[in-house]
């Protein structure tokens, strides 16, 4: 299979006009993680080329290298046939490469026009002052030429997400980009905004631009791209004509069901309801409704999964459940008691624990030791204190046990957490959150970006916990994970629950995809089934 | 007594002194404004003012030109600020600690340097002659207006420059490409990087400019205000400037207003301390208390604004 | 345990920073002095050596005065360690020290107690005053988000002027030419350990006891733990269920109490009346010391000794040569900059880290199956 791919690529090389050739690219980060392994990436002039892969497959790293944000450990890059060293974004821009990042790189208090001309602002004859009229003119002209509708005088803080993305695209085009890298551009967009974006992208293609489209959404890829490169585990799985490859095949290559980590678990035997969320609403400060009357329940002994493309309200939901943010309306109860606006201390005392999505921000104190990290939720317990002092023997005992039980690979409990690998850092978080024997565990992207061994281990631990009687709410953008691990599953789209599936084992990617992309939704009665008392 | 006080406040001499006292604070505060806009905390303003004040006098004396003295002070200010920048940006010293280090240099290092260069102890004594002071100017038309002329005319060149700089810095920040870059870097450095604007370069420029401002403030102190350099002369003005900036919400005009408030409080102290039965020490507390109160009010207003914003979104449903 | 290599590296790095700072000082001395070698001699060895015609001998008295000079700076260094550990850039140590000294002095003058109890009451009152004054920036920070750095700086001046007011108008001893209070009662004075005029009082012992107490507090109690975790990652601390606001206030109050205690001990031990007419400067010294000690209380006495030694050296240098004593500020600033520079010699550290990481990876591969600890 792999040989075929190589043969195919060689043929292509001899015939085609490539605008970008990345050959044998490898990237090893200082922490030892190899994000790209001998990747070849060839981009034809004037095509829309998808780079597909799951989170952590190495797509972003490859594109960061192309845009000069990272330097490859080895490999060669040719632009228009010329070998180049792309040492900085500046260099990339001068080579005609523009990138639209997943997280917008805009300055909120500046206007749209100011953002577009930032760093290349037109000046009046004095050459000292900005020519604001000219700036607006540049913005408007380009907007018209590429048919990207924007309001040049609005402040970026006040405009909707879809327009922000157009501003990002314009920023690149104004700087003379001929090759556009779009990093998961639809992740933050509504359906209408997405289809609008696609029209605009096709128009750009017709004007001769080359577009790299990073995504893991099959439907979109099929809809808009000419060719696609699939990545998995840092390697390229080959390049294909979009028309010639079936969604099934893409899915197989991308998620690699052949190596998928099957989670072995008995059928769940849920008992009483632990978590009850009712009519939760939240509008963020950019006036986007992130949660719209969200209601569901989680019972003892079951794992309820929340699937969905990122940015559809999952993060906000988790924030509300742990008082990292306050809902506008609605109730959240754990075992019948409201936990809205309770301090984290009190929430934890009610038996709730959280494996946070962003482990470096919430999960750990990076320069503290493993020991100090695993006791952060329990250091006040009587068991760990003797009078005013810590009972160090108990603390050592506890951390030793957790390190062994959760197979944290470390030199000693005193080792700084930041010196560990990603998987082991996550095990530190999981060790703390699971060992407190919670009534309710919220696991938000529990295995994101970590190695296979750690992933498998963590998933098994979660199953074991739930079978021991803990209610588990699993939030995951990893389709495989959410289907494999959950007993039942809800899908979030646009801040709403659009589907409830009582038995996740019956589900397949394609059905899920339709719900996650908002192509399908269930009736309110069907969805209401997840809100048992 | 209150009546006397009121009378003396509306006295033209008093208002004249408010402007005079405000100028050095304003210089440093404007420096803090530029730095803050670029996301840089420069708490070394105090030390920079001290050292620049000394070098202003020295350069002036060596060249027998007040102008060279002022320019020298400015250059020294820039160099010191760049030193803080170098340690903060290249060697990753916490920028607050870098600023504190420069303040140490300002406190004792200046005495050492003065001794090293001139053999004098603690103050510059006879180095500053009348000709070496920053000259004052009478403004042609305004000076003949009664009252207003006495308040606004006859200040030093640098005093006028300080207020002119409020406008100039506003223009730079809001009307020039550099200002656009500075604001972008301060608000979202990633945005700047993504389109090839070097965050570090902009931050160097910003902290350098802030050093230039503090340098001018120092020159003002030694070459006009105190008519010579002495070891306790800056007396926390660099810190007050930070407070004025915070209170002025980091905007040039707001910062000018809060600087004037501090100027007023200090002038009041000078005024009142001459009066019977008034403790000059307690009056001295006023500017610092005003700062704290100002910061508190500012913090409350921000809190309310956030609340209001939330209320608006709720109301919209 | 290859982490040991990192510790050794950090030590060497500290030595390099100090050497570099001293080199800067030497350059200045060579530029400014006619007798640079004499100046350097007094700076570097003068504090502990008497130069006599018969030979050089260890100067015990001088050594003891260095220890005496450490008393207030150990306290202020500890105070900064606690506050900076919580990532609170509170610079109000100066004011808290002066206030603690003043309150201690007043009680020493006007309170009538038995010796022993009297000192304890005075010092505790100084500590309480210092703690209370720090409540202001701390509460403003937690409740309103006002920068503790700016408010604490302003508080220093408020405290100073208010004290000067009381010193001049309420408590002044009019019989004296200079502005000062009446003398402390004999019962309130903190006596020297050995009566020899070095001012090495029992305060030094108390300071060392507090080094141990604060070290225990920071590394062996739940509060110290919470302070350190908040300092490293506040979001993590909050998510873990710590009372972040309370602990932030606590850290600054403790900083204030230590400062106030240092102030009162210094005043009651070194002087016979209260005569500080400006901020004493120990607060800033405390910052230098905490930086040198890397916020670890155990290292504070060593850092305080180093600074006191340099200070003494600079004074001697000023006395016996033509270099002014303010040299100390230049040396301090240079140490400060290099010591706090994360990236100073970072290349070498990176090399060690990479080497360790590579070895770990190899280790990991062999041990991956069984997991657990490999020590």
PDB file of C-alpha atoms in Angstrom, chain A residues 70-182:
ATOM      1  CA  UNK A  70       8.874  26.372  13.024  1.00  0.00           C
ATOM      2  CA  UNK A  71      12.098  25.127  11.504  1.00  0.00           C
ATOM      3  CA  UNK A  72      12.234  21.557  10.193  1.00  0.00           C
ATOM      4  CA  UNK A  73      14.756  19.203  11.765  1.00  0.00           C
ATOM      5  CA  UNK A  74      15.462  17.867   8.287  1.00  0.00           C
ATOM      6  CA  UNK A  75      14.003  18.070   4.809  1.00  0.00           C
ATOM      7  CA  UNK A  76      13.811  20.485   1.924  1.00  0.00           C
ATOM      8  CA  UNK A  77      11.288  23.066   0.782  1.00  0.00           C
ATOM      9  CA  UNK A  78      10.975  24.306  -2.795  1.00  0.00           C
ATOM     10  CA  UNK A  79       8.763  27.224  -3.745  1.00  0.00           C
ATOM     11  CA  UNK A  80       8.180  27.563  -7.485  1.00  0.00           C
ATOM     12  CA  UNK A  81      11.014  25.107  -7.972  1.00  0.00           C
ATOM     13  CA  UNK A  82      13.514  27.135  -5.967  1.00  0.00           C
ATOM     14  CA  UNK A  83      14.977  25.673  -2.791  1.00  0.00           C
ATOM     15  CA  UNK A  84      14.279  28.072   0.075  1.00  0.00           C
ATOM     16  CA  UNK A  85      14.827  28.370   3.796  1.00  0.00           C
ATOM     17  CA  UNK A  86      11.694  29.804   5.390  1.00  0.00           C
ATOM     18  CA  UNK A  87      13.139  31.266   8.524  1.00  0.00           C
ATOM     19  CA  UNK A  88      10.287  33.509   9.616  1.00  0.00           C
ATOM     20  CA  UNK A  89       6.689  34.412   8.777  1.00  0.00           C
ATOM     21  CA  UNK A  90       8.142  37.480   7.107  1.00  0.00           C
ATOM     22  CA  UNK A  91      10.092  35.290   4.758  1.00  0.00           C
ATOM     23  CA  UNK A  92       7.021  33.190   4.068  1.00  0.00           C
ATOM     24  CA  UNK A  93       4.999  36.295   3.293  1.00  0.00           C
ATOM     25  CA  UNK A  94       7.654  37.524   0.899  1.00  0.00           C
ATOM     26  CA  UNK A  95       7.487  34.146  -0.842  1.00  0.00           C
ATOM     27  CA  UNK A  96       3.763  34.671  -1.348  1.00  0.00           C
ATOM     28  CA  UNK A  97       2.531  32.418   1.414  1.00  0.00           C
ATOM     29  CA  UNK A  98      -0.245  33.586   3.695  1.00  0.00           C
ATOM     30  CA  UNK A  99      -1.738  31.823   6.656  1.00  0.00           C
ATOM     31  CA  UNK A 100      -5.121  32.121   8.300  1.00  0.00           C
ATOM     32  CA  UNK A 101      -4.691  30.744  11.784  1.00  0.00           C
ATOM     33  CA  UNK A 102      -7.294  28.762  13.629  1.00  0.00           C
ATOM     34  CA  UNK A 103      -7.219  31.314  16.426  1.00  0.00           C
ATOM     35  CA  UNK A 104      -7.578  34.681  14.804  1.00  0.00           C
ATOM     36  CA  UNK A 105      -4.555  36.925  14.842  1.00  0.00           C
ATOM     37  CA  UNK A 106      -6.410  40.196  15.011  1.00  0.00           C
ATOM     38  CA  UNK A 107      -6.132  43.239  17.234  1.00  0.00           C
ATOM     39  CA  UNK A 108      -9.601  43.713  18.756  1.00  0.00           C
ATOM     40  CA  UNK A 109      -9.502  47.465  19.391  1.00  0.00           C
ATOM     41  CA  UNK A 110      -8.347  48.328  15.870  1.00  0.00           C
ATOM     42  CA  UNK A 111     -10.700  48.665  12.937  1.00  0.00           C
ATOM     43  CA  UNK A 112     -10.967  46.102  10.193  1.00  0.00           C
ATOM     44  CA  UNK A 113      -9.040  48.343   7.797  1.00  0.00           C
ATOM     45  CA  UNK A 114      -6.316  48.971  10.367  1.00  0.00           C
ATOM     46  CA  UNK A 115      -5.947  45.261  10.951  1.00  0.00           C
ATOM     47  CA  UNK A 116      -5.662  44.623   7.256  1.00  0.00           C
ATOM     48  CA  UNK A 117      -2.929  47.196   6.681  1.00  0.00           C
ATOM     49  CA  UNK A 118      -1.114  46.539   9.959  1.00  0.00           C
ATOM     50  CA  UNK A 119       2.626  46.574   9.376  1.00  0.00           C
ATOM     51  CA  UNK A 120       2.204  48.084   5.892  1.00  0.00           C
ATOM     52  CA  UNK A 121      -0.022  51.045   6.598  1.00  0.00           C
ATOM     53  CA  UNK A 122      -0.274  53.581   3.767  1.00  0.00           C
ATOM     54  CA  UNK A 123       0.932  57.043   4.687  1.00  0.00           C
ATOM     55  CA  UNK A 124       0.134  60.550   3.591  1.00  0.00           C
ATOM     56  CA  UNK A 125       2.641  62.597   1.643  1.00  0.00           C
ATOM     57  CA  UNK A 126       4.427  63.504   4.886  1.00  0.00           C
ATOM     58  CA  UNK A 127       5.249  59.762   5.218  1.00  0.00           C
ATOM     59  CA  UNK A 128       4.654  60.169   8.938  1.00  0.00           C
ATOM     60  CA  UNK A 129       0.905  59.893   9.280  1.00  0.00           C
ATOM     61  CA  UNK A 130      -1.306  57.006   8.305  1.00  0.00           C
ATOM     62  CA  UNK A 131      -3.573  57.723   5.381  1.00  0.00           C
ATOM     63  CA  UNK A 132      -6.727  56.274   6.896  1.00  0.00           C
ATOM     64  CA  UNK A 133      -8.785  56.958   3.789  1.00  0.00           C
ATOM     65  CA  UNK A 134      -6.289  55.047   1.741  1.00  0.00           C
ATOM     66  CA  UNK A 135      -6.324  52.210   4.269  1.00  0.00           C
ATOM     67  CA  UNK A 136     -10.088  51.941   4.044  1.00  0.00           C
ATOM     68  CA  UNK A 137      -9.798  52.151   0.284  1.00  0.00           C
ATOM     69  CA  UNK A 138      -7.287  49.305   0.195  1.00  0.00           C
ATOM     70  CA  UNK A 139      -9.558  47.228   2.372  1.00  0.00           C
ATOM     71  CA  UNK A 140     -12.594  47.984   0.272  1.00  0.00           C
ATOM     72  CA  UNK A 141     -10.891  47.434  -3.063  1.00  0.00           C
ATOM     73  CA  UNK A 142      -9.528  44.095  -2.040  1.00  0.00           C
ATOM     74  CA  UNK A 143     -12.781  43.101  -0.448  1.00  0.00           C
ATOM     75  CA  UNK A 144     -14.531  43.867  -3.707  1.00  0.00           C
ATOM     76  CA  UNK A 145     -11.942  42.189  -5.890  1.00  0.00           C
ATOM     77  CA  UNK A 146     -12.062  38.950  -3.945  1.00  0.00           C
ATOM     78  CA  UNK A 147     -15.711  39.263  -3.104  1.00  0.00           C
ATOM     79  CA  UNK A 148     -15.153  39.154   0.639  1.00  0.00           C
ATOM     80  CA  UNK A 149     -17.727  41.333   2.313  1.00  0.00           C
ATOM     81  CA  UNK A 150     -16.428  43.320   5.271  1.00  0.00           C
ATOM     82  CA  UNK A 151     -17.037  46.597   7.056  1.00  0.00           C
ATOM     83  CA  UNK A 152     -13.657  48.371   6.989  1.00  0.00           C
ATOM     84  CA  UNK A 153     -14.584  50.960   9.613  1.00  0.00           C
ATOM     85  CA  UNK A 154     -15.932  48.564  12.231  1.00  0.00           C
ATOM     86  CA  UNK A 155     -13.771  47.627  15.163  1.00  0.00           C
ATOM     87  CA  UNK A 156     -12.763  43.999  15.096  1.00  0.00           C
ATOM     88  CA  UNK A 157     -14.111  43.484  18.607  1.00  0.00           C
ATOM     89  CA  UNK A 158     -17.602  44.259  17.299  1.00  0.00           C
ATOM     90  CA  UNK A 159     -17.753  42.070  14.193  1.00  0.00           C
ATOM     91  CA  UNK A 160     -18.997  38.478  13.902  1.00  0.00           C
ATOM     92  CA  UNK A 161     -16.643  35.533  13.593  1.00  0.00           C
ATOM     93  CA  UNK A 162     -17.333  34.990   9.917  1.00  0.00           C
ATOM     94  CA  UNK A 163     -16.227  38.496   9.107  1.00  0.00           C
ATOM     95  CA  UNK A 164     -13.150  38.121  11.249  1.00  0.00           C
ATOM     96  CA  UNK A 165     -12.124  35.234   9.084  1.00  0.00           C
ATOM     97  CA  UNK A 166     -12.588  37.279   5.958  1.00  0.00           C
ATOM     98  CA  UNK A 167     -10.418  39.944   7.487  1.00  0.00           C
ATOM     99  CA  UNK A 168      -7.760  37.296   8.071  1.00  0.00           C
ATOM    100  CA  UNK A 169      -7.971  36.132   4.470  1.00  0.00           C
ATOM    101  CA  UNK A 170      -7.787  39.715   3.238  1.00  0.00           C
ATOM    102  CA  UNK A 171      -4.759  40.323   5.425  1.00  0.00           C
ATOM    103  CA  UNK A 172      -2.952  37.573   3.586  1.00  0.00           C
ATOM    104  CA  UNK A 173      -4.162  38.607   0.128  1.00  0.00           C
ATOM    105  CA  UNK A 174      -3.227  42.252   0.605  1.00  0.00           C
ATOM    106  CA  UNK A 175       0.280  41.112   1.420  1.00  0.00           C
ATOM    107  CA  UNK A 176       0.507  39.436  -1.930  1.00  0.00           C
ATOM    108  CA  UNK A 177      -0.154  35.882  -0.883  1.00  0.00           C
ATOM    109  CA  UNK A 178      -0.640  33.499  -3.784  1.00  0.00           C
ATOM    110  CA  UNK A 179      -0.729  30.450  -1.546  1.00  0.00           C
ATOM    111  CA  UNK A 180      -3.229  30.527   1.292  1.00  0.00           C
ATOM    112  CA  UNK A 181      -3.015  28.186   4.253  1.00  0.00           C
ATOM    113  CA  UNK A 182      -6.333  27.914   6.074  1.00  0.00           C
TER     114      UNK A 182
END
